[in-house]
Amino acid sequence: MKIRLALAGLLLMGSLTACSRVPGVYAYEKDGTVRAGAAAPFDPRTYVDGIWASKVLPTVQQNAVDVTTVAAAIEKDPAAAGRQYGKRTGTGSPFAYLVKGTGTVTEVDTDAPTGPLTVEIPGAKPLKISIATGPVIAGTAIRDGVGFIKFGDFTNQIDYQNVANQLNNRVKTDVIAKVPVKDLKGKKVTFAGAFSALAPGSILVVPTDLTAS
């Protein structure tokens, strides 16, 4: 009987050891590390690094519509404007728009968390919009506006949201940090970027390109 029990124990240990080598099964070492074969955690920074210059910036540049055109379409018929110029992640979500323009900075608000620049766009009916300069850059306008970043490509909602956050971080480091924001009042700026239609008549652009002259 003792011999049979010992053999059974050895067989059970062998079975567990074999299972730990089956692809997709996690095997943990004593120090808590995961052996080769375990899926690596999603890294939003690495993901965004891989698409920022190669896909995000070209998509905005190629598809951005003059902000005065988009604003006029939204004022006339928000739903029709969304269908024609916008993108959204699902029914009931706000439309996100890719826009571009040139105008004069009439106000620099460094007290508000989003640090909005008020920019007046010339035309038959001058348009005033805002451009976010931080330190707080929030929302999902860029992620949603480019159109090729889909929820179904990610494991969960957290990863999907973290991509939006990391895109906003790239705006701060790669776009806004290169512009003397506090000195822009009275200057002409050219911009491209995205905004979400969150409130009627309000346009707050998250820039992927911002230059002053």
XYZ file of C-alpha atoms in Angstrom:
213
model
C 0.000 0.000 0.000
C 2.789 2.457 0.905
C 4.506 1.765 -2.412
C 1.246 2.460 -4.313
C 0.725 5.772 -2.464
C 4.283 6.875 -3.183
C 3.883 6.090 -6.881
C 0.587 7.993 -6.976
C 2.247 11.016 -5.412
C 5.065 10.968 -7.940
C 2.589 10.729 -10.816
C 0.592 13.700 -9.453
C 3.736 15.826 -9.120
C 4.780 14.925 -12.642
C 1.360 15.869 -13.965
C 1.452 19.289 -12.284
C 4.966 19.921 -13.576
C 3.879 19.065 -17.101
C 0.864 21.367 -16.828
C 3.081 24.274 -15.875
C 4.761 23.959 -19.255
C 1.535 24.049 -21.267
C 1.395 27.260 -23.373
C -0.764 29.897 -21.733
C -0.431 28.430 -18.247
C 1.342 30.757 -15.804
C 4.195 29.262 -13.769
C 5.465 31.373 -10.890
C 8.966 31.213 -9.436
C 9.657 31.716 -5.760
C 10.523 35.404 -6.247
C 7.139 36.074 -7.882
C 8.407 36.466 -11.447
C 6.553 34.883 -14.355
C 8.335 32.426 -16.603
C 8.672 32.895 -20.351
C 5.373 32.241 -22.103
C 3.233 34.406 -19.840
C 1.592 37.370 -21.562
C 3.308 40.711 -20.937
C 1.117 43.464 -19.451
C -0.141 46.127 -21.840
C 2.037 49.258 -21.917
C 0.163 52.330 -23.247
C 3.386 54.326 -23.623
C 4.923 51.703 -25.892
C 1.685 51.480 -27.868
C 1.481 55.242 -28.401
C 5.201 55.471 -29.204
C 4.546 53.042 -32.024
C 1.711 55.034 -33.618
C 2.299 58.706 -32.742
C 4.588 59.756 -35.600
C 3.651 57.015 -38.046
C -0.159 57.109 -37.775
C -1.613 59.719 -35.391
C 0.106 62.830 -36.761
C -0.362 61.923 -40.451
C -4.021 61.056 -39.859
C -4.710 64.434 -38.257
C -2.834 66.322 -40.968
C -4.575 64.485 -43.789
C -8.106 64.451 -42.389
C -8.391 67.685 -40.401
C -11.103 70.039 -41.691
C -11.014 73.805 -41.313
C -12.438 74.543 -37.883
C -14.736 77.260 -39.239
C -16.347 74.735 -41.578
C -16.934 72.256 -38.768
C -18.218 74.912 -36.371
C -20.711 76.218 -38.938
C -21.942 72.685 -39.680
C -22.425 71.940 -35.965
C -24.320 75.190 -35.460
C -26.622 74.348 -38.359
C -27.254 70.667 -37.574
C -25.127 68.886 -34.917
C -26.231 65.388 -35.927
C -25.548 65.952 -39.613
C -22.194 67.568 -38.796
C -21.239 64.549 -36.732
C -22.095 62.160 -39.527
C -20.173 64.187 -42.088
C -17.075 65.277 -40.163
C -16.969 63.443 -36.855
C -16.267 60.051 -35.376
C -17.533 58.494 -32.173
C -17.020 55.311 -30.215
C -20.686 54.351 -29.949
C -24.278 55.533 -29.945
C -24.692 58.306 -27.417
C -20.986 59.139 -27.285
C -19.953 62.664 -28.320
C -18.563 63.134 -31.792
C -14.845 63.867 -32.025
C -13.585 66.087 -34.831
C -10.189 66.581 -36.444
C -9.744 70.282 -37.209
C -7.147 72.822 -38.289
C -6.909 76.587 -38.572
C -4.974 79.803 -38.167
C -5.894 82.703 -35.925
C -4.759 85.294 -33.423
C -4.425 84.571 -29.719
C -6.568 87.070 -27.829
C -6.221 85.573 -24.342
C -3.899 83.244 -22.445
C -5.555 81.761 -19.355
C -2.847 80.290 -17.133
C -5.176 80.000 -14.135
C -7.516 77.393 -15.573
C -6.247 73.773 -15.321
C -6.479 73.263 -19.084
C -4.606 76.519 -19.774
C -6.811 77.490 -22.718
C -5.657 79.879 -25.398
C -8.505 81.892 -26.885
C -7.941 82.084 -30.616
C -9.939 84.261 -33.003
C -10.252 82.797 -36.492
C -10.866 85.462 -39.158
C -13.706 85.205 -41.647
C -17.042 86.671 -42.669
C -18.188 85.589 -39.231
C -15.128 85.494 -36.919
C -14.949 82.397 -34.764
C -13.438 82.111 -31.306
C -12.150 78.727 -30.203
C -9.920 77.501 -27.376
C -6.737 75.441 -27.518
C -5.755 73.413 -24.468
C -2.184 73.912 -23.243
C -2.371 72.254 -19.813
C -1.067 71.321 -17.389
C -4.304 69.305 -17.537
C -4.991 67.708 -20.892
C -7.963 65.413 -20.500
C -10.558 63.633 -22.583
C -10.451 61.221 -25.494
C -10.657 63.592 -28.476
C -7.475 62.451 -30.201
C -8.057 58.750 -29.578
C -11.613 58.939 -30.892
C -10.994 61.485 -33.634
C -8.326 59.571 -35.542
C -10.782 56.707 -35.988
C -8.384 53.767 -36.149
C -8.025 53.113 -32.395
C -10.878 50.738 -31.581
C -12.059 49.417 -28.219
C -12.133 45.894 -29.625
C -8.360 46.004 -30.116
C -7.798 46.057 -26.342
C -8.324 43.600 -23.521
C -10.345 45.949 -21.329
C -11.670 49.469 -20.824
C -8.700 50.442 -18.643
C -6.179 49.800 -21.425
C -8.381 51.669 -23.889
C -8.599 54.686 -21.566
C -4.882 54.608 -20.828
C -4.178 54.997 -24.537
C -6.208 58.222 -24.536
C -4.297 59.425 -21.477
C -0.942 58.642 -23.051
C -1.892 60.454 -26.271
C -2.661 63.503 -24.122
C 0.722 63.132 -22.441
C 2.416 63.194 -25.831
C 0.607 66.433 -26.600
C 2.150 67.963 -23.477
C 5.684 66.739 -24.153
C 5.862 66.892 -27.947
C 3.614 69.830 -28.816
C 2.916 72.245 -25.983
C 6.365 72.063 -24.382
C 7.865 73.471 -27.582
C 5.685 76.602 -27.613
C 6.163 79.699 -25.366
C 2.545 79.615 -24.193
C 2.741 82.597 -21.799
C 4.043 84.840 -24.591
C 1.430 83.995 -27.212
C -1.080 86.776 -26.635
C -1.329 88.845 -29.801
C 0.580 86.231 -31.816
C -0.733 84.326 -34.801
C -0.927 80.560 -34.334
C -1.492 77.721 -36.744
C -2.850 74.514 -35.280
C -4.226 71.074 -35.957
C -5.784 68.688 -33.489
C -9.017 67.240 -32.185
C -11.964 68.233 -30.060
C -14.987 66.449 -28.651
C -18.406 68.086 -29.027
C -19.221 68.043 -25.319
C -21.173 71.310 -25.084
C -22.984 73.320 -27.779
C -20.907 76.234 -29.052
C -17.787 75.147 -27.165
C -14.646 74.085 -29.027
C -11.571 73.118 -26.984
C -8.928 71.738 -29.325
C -6.274 69.318 -28.087
C -3.415 70.148 -30.459
C -1.193 67.681 -32.241
C 0.496 70.595 -33.978
C 0.870 74.175 -32.750
C 3.167 76.842 -34.168
C 3.337 80.571 -33.529
C 4.524 83.490 -35.646
